[in-house]
CSV table of C-alpha atoms in Angstrom, one decimal:
chain,number,residue,atom,x,y,z
L,17,MET,CA,165.7,87.3,134.3
L,18,LEU,CA,163.6,85.5,131.9
L,19,LYS,CA,160.3,87.0,130.5
L,20,GLY,CA,157.8,85.5,128.1
L,21,GLY,CA,154.2,85.7,127.1
L,22,LEU,CA,151.7,84.6,124.6
L,23,ARG,CA,150.6,86.8,121.7
L,24,VAL,CA,146.9,86.4,122.2
L,25,ILE,CA,145.3,88.4,119.4
L,26,GLY,CA,147.4,88.2,116.3
L,27,GLU,CA,146.1,90.0,113.1
L,28,ILE,CA,142.3,90.8,113.5
L,29,ASP,CA,140.1,92.2,110.7
L,30,LEU,CA,139.9,95.9,111.8
L,31,LYS,CA,136.5,96.3,110.1
L,32,GLU,CA,135.0,93.5,112.2
L,33,LEU,CA,136.7,94.8,115.3
L,34,ASN,CA,135.3,98.3,114.8
L,35,SER,CA,131.8,96.8,114.3
L,36,LEU,CA,132.1,95.2,117.7
L,37,MET,CA,133.6,98.2,119.4
L,38,ASN,CA,131.1,100.8,118.1
L,39,GLY,CA,128.1,98.6,119.1
L,40,SER,CA,126.8,98.1,115.6
L,41,PHE,CA,127.1,94.3,115.7
L,42,ASN,CA,124.0,92.4,116.7
L,43,PRO,CA,124.5,88.5,116.8
L,44,TYR,CA,120.8,88.1,116.3
L,45,ILE,CA,120.8,89.6,112.9
L,46,SER,CA,124.4,89.3,111.9
L,47,GLU,CA,126.6,86.2,111.4
L,48,SER,CA,128.0,85.4,114.8
L,49,HIS,CA,131.8,85.3,115.3
L,50,ILE,CA,131.2,82.7,118.0
L,51,VAL,CA,129.4,80.3,115.6
L,52,LYS,CA,132.0,80.8,113.0
L,53,PHE,CA,134.6,80.0,115.6
L,54,GLU,CA,132.7,76.9,116.7
L,55,ASP,CA,132.5,75.8,113.1
L,56,LYS,CA,136.2,76.1,112.6
L,57,LEU,CA,136.9,74.2,115.8
L,58,ALA,CA,134.7,71.3,114.8
L,59,LYS,CA,136.4,71.2,111.4
L,60,PHE,CA,139.9,71.4,112.8
L,61,PHE,CA,139.3,68.5,115.4
L,62,LYS,CA,137.1,66.5,112.9
L,63,THR,CA,134.0,66.4,115.2
L,64,LYS,CA,130.4,67.2,114.6
L,65,HIS,CA,130.0,69.8,117.2
L,66,ALA,CA,132.0,72.4,119.1
L,67,ILE,CA,130.4,74.6,121.8
L,68,ALA,CA,132.2,77.6,123.1
L,69,VAL,CA,132.0,78.3,126.8
L,70,SER,CA,133.6,80.7,129.3
L,71,SER,CA,136.4,78.4,130.6
L,72,GLY,CA,137.7,74.9,130.6
L,73,THR,CA,136.1,74.4,134.1
L,74,ALA,CA,132.8,75.5,132.6
L,75,ALA,CA,133.3,73.0,129.7
L,76,ILE,CA,133.7,70.1,132.2
L,77,HIS,CA,130.8,71.3,134.3
L,78,CYS,CA,128.5,71.5,131.1
L,79,ALA,CA,129.7,68.0,130.2
L,80,LEU,CA,128.9,66.5,133.5
L,81,ALA,CA,125.5,68.2,133.8
L,82,ALA,CA,124.6,67.1,130.2
L,83,LEU,CA,125.3,63.5,131.2
L,84,ASP,CA,123.0,64.0,134.3
L,85,ILE,CA,125.8,63.4,136.8
L,86,GLY,CA,124.6,64.3,140.3
L,87,LYS,CA,124.3,63.4,144.0
L,88,GLY,CA,125.2,59.8,144.7
L,89,ASP,CA,127.3,59.4,141.5
L,90,GLU,CA,131.0,58.8,141.5
L,91,VAL,CA,133.4,60.3,139.1
L,92,LEU,CA,136.9,58.7,138.6
L,93,VAL,CA,139.5,61.6,138.5
L,94,PRO,CA,143.3,61.2,138.3
L,95,SER,CA,145.4,62.3,141.5
L,96,ALA,CA,147.8,63.8,138.9
L,97,SER,CA,145.4,66.6,138.0
L,98,LEU,CA,144.5,70.2,138.9
L,99,ILE,CA,141.7,71.5,141.1
L,100,MET,CA,140.0,73.0,138.1
L,101,SER,CA,139.4,69.4,136.8
L,102,VAL,CA,137.7,68.4,140.1
L,103,LEU,CA,135.6,71.5,140.9
L,104,PRO,CA,132.9,70.6,138.2
L,105,VAL,CA,132.4,67.2,139.9
L,106,LEU,CA,131.7,69.1,143.2
L,107,TYR,CA,129.4,71.6,141.6
L,108,GLN,CA,127.2,68.7,140.5
L,109,ASN,CA,127.2,67.3,144.1
L,110,ALA,CA,128.9,64.1,142.8
L,111,THR,CA,131.8,62.4,144.6
L,112,PRO,CA,135.3,62.5,143.1
L,113,ILE,CA,137.2,59.2,143.5
L,114,PHE,CA,141.0,59.8,143.1
L,115,VAL,CA,143.0,57.4,141.1
L,116,ASP,CA,146.8,57.0,141.3
L,117,CYS,CA,149.0,57.4,138.2
L,118,LYS,CA,151.5,55.0,136.8
L,119,LYS,CA,155.1,55.3,137.9
L,120,ASN,CA,156.9,58.2,136.2
L,121,GLY,CA,153.8,59.1,134.1
L,122,ILE,CA,150.4,60.8,134.1
L,123,ASP,CA,148.5,57.8,132.9
L,124,PHE,CA,146.3,55.8,135.3
L,125,ASP,CA,147.7,53.0,137.4
L,126,TYR,CA,145.2,50.4,136.2
L,127,GLU,CA,145.3,48.3,139.2
L,128,ASP,CA,144.2,51.2,141.3
L,129,LEU,CA,141.7,52.1,138.6
L,130,GLU,CA,140.1,48.7,138.8
L,131,ARG,CA,140.0,48.9,142.6
L,132,LYS,CA,138.0,52.2,142.5
L,133,ILE,CA,135.3,50.8,140.2
L,134,SER,CA,131.8,50.6,141.9
L,135,PRO,CA,128.3,50.6,140.7
L,136,ARG,CA,128.1,54.3,141.5
L,137,VAL,CA,130.8,55.2,139.0
L,138,LYS,CA,129.3,57.0,136.0
L,139,VAL,CA,132.1,58.9,134.4
L,140,ILE,CA,135.9,58.9,134.1
L,141,ILE,CA,137.9,62.0,133.5
L,142,PRO,CA,141.4,61.5,132.1
L,143,VAL,CA,143.4,64.8,132.5
L,144,TYR,CA,146.0,65.3,129.9
L,145,LEU,CA,148.4,67.2,132.2
L,146,TRP,CA,151.1,69.2,130.2
L,147,GLY,CA,149.6,68.1,126.9
L,148,CYS,CA,150.6,64.4,127.5
L,149,SER,CA,148.3,61.5,126.3
L,150,TYR,CA,147.1,58.5,128.2
L,151,ASP,CA,147.1,55.0,126.5
L,152,MET,CA,143.8,55.7,124.9
L,153,ASP,CA,143.4,52.3,123.4
L,154,LYS,CA,143.6,50.8,127.0
L,155,LEU,CA,141.3,53.6,128.5
L,156,MET,CA,138.6,53.1,125.9
L,157,LYS,CA,138.6,49.4,126.4
L,158,PHE,CA,138.4,49.9,130.2
L,159,ALA,CA,135.5,52.3,129.9
L,160,SER,CA,133.7,50.0,127.5
L,161,LYS,CA,134.1,47.1,129.9
L,162,HIS,CA,132.6,49.0,132.8
L,163,LYS,CA,130.0,50.9,130.7
L,164,ILE,CA,131.1,54.3,131.9
L,165,ASP,CA,131.4,57.5,130.0
L,166,ILE,CA,134.6,59.3,129.3
L,167,VAL,CA,134.8,63.1,129.6
L,168,GLU,CA,138.4,64.3,128.5
L,169,ASP,CA,140.0,67.2,130.2
L,170,ALA,CA,142.1,68.2,127.2
L,171,CYS,CA,142.6,71.8,128.5
L,172,GLN,CA,146.5,71.6,128.0
L,173,ALA,CA,146.4,69.2,125.1
L,174,HIS,CA,145.3,71.2,122.0
L,175,GLY,CA,146.7,69.3,119.0
L,176,THR,CA,148.0,66.3,120.9
L,177,LYS,CA,147.3,63.1,119.0
L,178,TRP,CA,147.0,59.4,120.0
L,179,GLY,CA,147.2,57.0,116.9
L,180,GLY,CA,146.7,60.0,114.6
L,181,LYS,CA,143.5,61.1,116.3
L,182,TYR,CA,143.2,64.3,118.4
L,183,LEU,CA,142.8,64.0,122.1
L,184,GLY,CA,139.4,65.4,123.1
L,185,THR,CA,137.7,63.3,120.5
L,186,TYR,CA,137.8,60.0,122.1
L,187,GLY,CA,135.3,60.3,124.9
L,188,ARG,CA,131.6,61.2,125.0
L,189,LEU,CA,132.8,64.8,125.4
L,190,GLY,CA,136.2,66.6,125.1
L,191,CYS,CA,136.9,69.7,127.1
L,192,PHE,CA,139.4,72.5,126.4
L,193,SER,CA,140.5,75.9,127.8
L,194,LEU,CA,141.1,79.0,125.8
L,195,LYS,CA,142.8,80.8,128.7
L,196,ASP,CA,145.9,82.9,128.0
L,197,GLY,CA,149.0,80.7,127.9
L,198,LYS,CA,147.2,77.9,126.1
L,199,LEU,CA,148.3,77.0,122.5
L,200,LEU,CA,144.9,78.2,121.3
L,201,SER,CA,143.7,81.3,123.4
L,202,THR,CA,141.1,84.0,123.4
L,203,GLY,CA,142.4,85.4,126.6
L,204,GLU,CA,139.7,83.5,128.5
L,205,GLY,CA,137.2,80.8,127.5
L,206,GLY,CA,136.9,77.2,126.7
L,207,PHE,CA,135.0,74.8,124.4
L,208,LEU,CA,133.5,71.3,124.3
L,209,LEU,CA,133.8,68.8,121.5
L,210,THR,CA,131.3,66.0,120.8
L,211,ASP,CA,129.6,63.8,118.2
L,212,ASP,CA,126.4,63.5,120.1
L,213,SER,CA,123.9,66.0,118.7
L,214,ASP,CA,121.6,65.7,121.7
L,215,ILE,CA,124.4,66.4,124.1
L,216,ALA,CA,125.6,69.2,122.1
L,217,ASP,CA,122.2,70.9,122.1
L,218,ARG,CA,121.9,70.5,125.8
L,219,CYS,CA,125.4,72.0,126.4
L,220,ARG,CA,124.4,75.0,124.3
L,221,LEU,CA,121.3,75.6,126.5
L,222,LEU,CA,123.2,75.1,129.7
L,223,ARG,CA,125.8,77.7,128.9
L,224,ASN,CA,123.1,80.3,128.4
L,225,HIS,CA,120.8,79.9,131.5
L,226,CYS,CA,118.8,77.4,129.3
L,227,ILE,CA,117.4,80.1,127.1
L,228,ASN,CA,116.0,78.6,124.0
L,229,THR,CA,115.6,81.2,121.3
L,230,LEU,CA,114.4,78.6,118.7
L,231,ASN,CA,111.6,77.5,121.0
L,232,PRO,CA,111.1,80.2,123.7
L,233,GLU,CA,108.3,78.4,125.4
L,234,SER,CA,110.7,75.7,126.5
L,235,SER,CA,113.3,78.1,128.0
L,236,PHE,CA,114.4,77.6,131.5
L,237,SER,CA,113.4,74.0,131.5
L,238,GLU,CA,116.3,73.3,133.8
L,239,VAL,CA,119.1,75.3,135.7
L,240,GLY,CA,121.7,76.7,133.4
L,241,TRP,CA,124.5,79.2,133.8
L,242,ASN,CA,126.1,82.2,132.3
L,243,TYR,CA,129.0,80.3,130.6
L,244,ARG,CA,128.9,82.3,127.3
L,245,ILE,CA,131.9,83.8,125.6
L,246,THR,CA,131.7,87.2,123.9
L,247,GLU,CA,131.7,88.0,120.3
L,248,PHE,CA,135.0,89.7,120.8
L,249,GLN,CA,136.5,86.4,122.0
L,250,GLY,CA,134.9,84.6,119.0
L,251,LEU,CA,136.6,87.1,116.7
L,252,ILE,CA,139.9,86.4,118.4
L,253,GLY,CA,139.4,82.7,118.1
L,254,ASN,CA,138.6,82.9,114.5
L,255,THR,CA,141.9,84.6,113.9
L,256,LYS,CA,144.0,82.3,116.2
L,257,ILE,CA,142.7,79.0,114.9
L,258,GLU,CA,143.9,79.7,111.4
L,259,SER,CA,147.5,79.5,112.9
L,260,LEU,CA,147.0,76.6,115.3
L,261,ASP,CA,149.0,74.1,113.3
L,262,LYS,CA,151.9,76.5,113.1
L,263,ILE,CA,151.6,77.4,116.9
L,264,ILE,CA,151.7,73.7,117.8
L,265,ALA,CA,154.7,73.1,115.4
L,266,ARG,CA,156.4,76.1,117.0
L,267,ARG,CA,155.9,74.7,120.6
L,268,GLN,CA,157.1,71.2,119.5
L,269,HIS,CA,160.3,72.8,118.2
L,270,GLN,CA,160.7,74.8,121.4
L,271,THR,CA,160.4,71.9,123.8
L,272,LYS,CA,162.4,69.5,121.7
L,273,TYR,CA,165.2,72.1,121.5
L,274,LEU,CA,165.2,72.4,125.3
L,275,TYR,CA,165.3,68.6,125.6
L,276,GLU,CA,168.3,68.5,123.3
L,277,ARG,CA,170.1,70.9,125.5
L,278,LEU,CA,169.4,68.9,128.7
L,279,VAL,CA,169.4,65.3,127.7
L,280,SER,CA,173.0,64.6,128.2
L,281,ASN,CA,172.9,66.0,131.8
L,282,GLU,CA,173.7,63.2,134.2
L,283,HIS,CA,171.2,64.6,136.8
L,284,ILE,CA,168.2,64.7,134.4
L,285,ASP,CA,165.9,62.2,132.7
L,286,ILE,CA,163.5,63.4,129.9
L,287,TYR,CA,159.8,62.5,130.3
L,288,GLU,CA,159.1,59.3,128.3
L,289,TYR,CA,156.1,59.7,125.9
L,290,PHE,CA,154.2,56.8,124.5
L,291,SER,CA,155.3,55.5,121.1
L,292,ASN,CA,151.7,56.0,119.7
L,293,GLU,CA,151.6,59.5,121.0
L,294,ASP,CA,152.1,62.7,119.1
L,295,PRO,CA,152.3,65.3,122.0
L,296,ASN,CA,152.0,69.1,121.5
L,297,TYR,CA,154.8,69.5,124.0
L,298,PHE,CA,152.8,72.2,126.0
L,299,SER,CA,155.4,72.0,128.8
L,300,ALA,CA,159.0,70.7,128.9
L,301,LEU,CA,159.1,67.8,131.4
L,302,ILE,CA,162.3,66.7,133.1
L,303,PHE,CA,163.0,64.4,136.1
L,304,ILE,CA,165.6,65.3,138.6
L,305,LYS,CA,167.5,62.2,139.8
L,306,ASP,CA,170.6,61.1,141.8
L,307,GLY,CA,169.2,62.1,145.1
L,308,LYS,CA,168.5,65.7,144.1
L,309,LYS,CA,165.0,67.0,144.8
L,310,GLY,CA,162.9,68.1,141.9
L,311,ILE,CA,160.8,70.3,144.1
L,312,GLU,CA,164.0,72.2,145.3
L,313,VAL,CA,165.2,72.7,141.8
L,314,ALA,CA,161.7,74.0,140.8
L,315,LYS,CA,161.6,76.5,143.6
L,316,GLU,CA,165.1,77.8,142.7
L,317,LEU,CA,164.0,78.0,139.1
L,318,ASN,CA,161.1,80.2,140.1
L,319,ARG,CA,163.4,82.6,141.8
L,320,TYR,CA,164.8,83.3,138.3
L,321,LYS,CA,161.2,83.8,136.9
L,322,ILE,CA,161.4,80.4,135.1
L,323,ILE,CA,157.8,79.4,135.4
L,324,ASN,CA,157.2,75.7,136.3
L,325,SER,CA,154.5,73.5,137.9
L,326,THR,CA,155.9,73.0,141.4
L,327,GLY,CA,158.0,76.0,142.0
L,328,THR,CA,155.5,78.6,140.7
L,329,PHE,CA,152.1,76.9,141.1
L,330,GLY,CA,152.8,74.7,144.0
L,331,LEU,CA,151.6,71.5,142.3
L,332,ILE,CA,150.7,68.6,144.7
L,333,PRO,CA,148.4,65.6,144.3
L,334,ILE,CA,144.9,66.8,144.1
L,335,TYR,CA,143.7,64.9,147.2
L,336,GLU,CA,146.2,66.9,149.3
L,337,ARG,CA,144.5,70.2,148.6
L,338,ASN,CA,142.9,71.7,151.7
L,339,SER,CA,139.7,72.5,149.9
L,340,ILE,CA,139.3,69.0,148.7
L,341,ILE,CA,140.1,67.6,152.1
L,342,LYS,CA,137.5,70.0,153.7
L,343,TYR,CA,134.8,69.1,151.1
L,344,LEU,CA,135.2,65.4,151.5
L,345,SER,CA,135.2,65.8,155.3
L,346,ASN,CA,132.0,67.7,155.2
L,347,LEU,CA,130.4,64.9,153.2
L,348,GLN,CA,131.9,62.4,155.8
L,349,ILE,CA,133.9,60.7,153.0
L,350,LYS,CA,137.0,59.0,154.2
L,351,PHE,CA,140.0,59.1,152.0
L,352,ASP,CA,143.5,57.6,152.9
L,353,PHE,CA,146.3,60.0,151.8
L,354,ASN,CA,149.1,57.9,150.4
L,355,LYS,CA,152.5,59.7,150.8
L,356,LYS,CA,154.0,56.8,148.9
L,357,SER,CA,151.7,57.0,145.8
L,358,ASN,CA,153.2,57.2,142.4
L,359,CYS,CA,151.6,60.6,142.0
L,360,HIS,CA,153.3,62.0,145.2
L,361,THR,CA,156.7,60.6,143.9
L,362,LEU,CA,156.1,62.0,140.4
L,363,PHE,CA,155.2,65.6,141.7
L,364,GLN,CA,158.3,65.5,144.0
L,365,ASN,CA,160.7,64.7,141.2
L,366,ILE,CA,159.3,66.2,138.0
L,367,VAL,CA,159.9,69.8,136.8
L,368,ALA,CA,157.3,71.0,134.2
L,369,ILE,CA,158.7,74.0,132.6
L,370,SER,CA,156.2,76.4,131.0
L,371,VAL,CA,157.4,77.3,127.4
L,372,MET,CA,156.0,80.6,126.0
L,373,ASP,CA,155.1,81.4,122.5
L,374,ASP,CA,157.7,84.0,122.1
L,375,PHE,CA,160.7,82.0,123.5
L,376,THR,CA,163.6,82.1,121.1
L,377,ASP,CA,166.3,79.5,121.0
L,378,GLU,CA,168.4,82.0,122.9
L,379,LYS,CA,165.9,82.1,125.7
L,380,LEU,CA,165.7,78.4,125.8
L,381,ASP,CA,169.5,78.2,126.1
L,382,GLU,CA,169.2,80.6,129.0
L,383,ILE,CA,166.7,78.3,130.7
L,384,ALA,CA,169.0,75.2,130.1
L,385,ASP,CA,172.0,77.1,131.4
L,386,ARG,CA,170.2,78.1,134.6
L,387,ILE,CA,169.0,74.5,135.2
L,388,GLU,CA,172.6,73.2,134.8
L,389,ILE,CA,174.0,75.8,137.1
L,390,ILE,CA,171.4,75.0,139.7
L,391,LEU,CA,172.2,71.2,139.4
L,392,ASN,CA,175.9,71.7,139.5
L,393,GLU,CA,175.7,73.9,142.6
L,394,GLY,CA,173.8,71.0,144.3
L,395,LYS,CA,170.7,73.2,144.9
């Protein structure tokens, strides 16, 4: 059986930790660990502002609220995404419009994308599933043509670059998760990136019930939420981000090593990345071919505690989720479910294997061996 996990904390300054634990730390009179973490995030990603929040979902929610997305607005969302990417659209009472992916990849099918454009579309959310990039040149051109904002869901894409520039810094806002298992983790949490100072200020208010300590008379000017992170999480983040480049390089080595072990297998194709993309290799992506079912292989892998997208988490196109079907039905929104969509085929055949921080080459060999045994047995 395989086991693996992410070392969340690392080496923390014990003096700082004791200050937090014994209650002597006061963020109103001491230098905030959260603010220091945000400054380091902005410096790492080369943006003007980073705003720490309680989750990646909270980050997307704040982003949509800051852009005044609401009832009657439509938001273009990839079918190849997770429910956490869509929930913020529902929170804002907007309508998600699902767009198919290209064949054998997570990027948009641009013919379908053009079909989904309407005067009500205000935002497009690319979701960088498994740390993979879209064709950002093409997406930016599309958004500019139709005058719509981009809110990037980069929750799995810490460190992935397109053309030398980090994902999460292309759109009006970029949204990230800090949940355990991510390349940068504080156990729970998230953050937003933006170069728009007005949007950044509004997100800071929204995450804290719209309490304005700089101008108390203007507090509660609109509805906000408790999307704060703790100073303890800020302290963890300050420690982890110092090693982010090394963590990314480690993950790239691990996934490439697994690819090298599997590339010669006749039943497997390796996911094809863009030539202009420098992925973080958050997950190892393989296609099962020759009539074998990826979903069956994924379930069998899960029996051996090899965590993967379909066998462990039941990945399906987002529009097939019962909660989404029910929500759209309640709004009397009709949506034709396409069992022949590129997304449906992709999720039937791809196996996205979770690679953990502490996986050694020996553990990766174990995973590769198990995959080959399953394929050779015809399971």
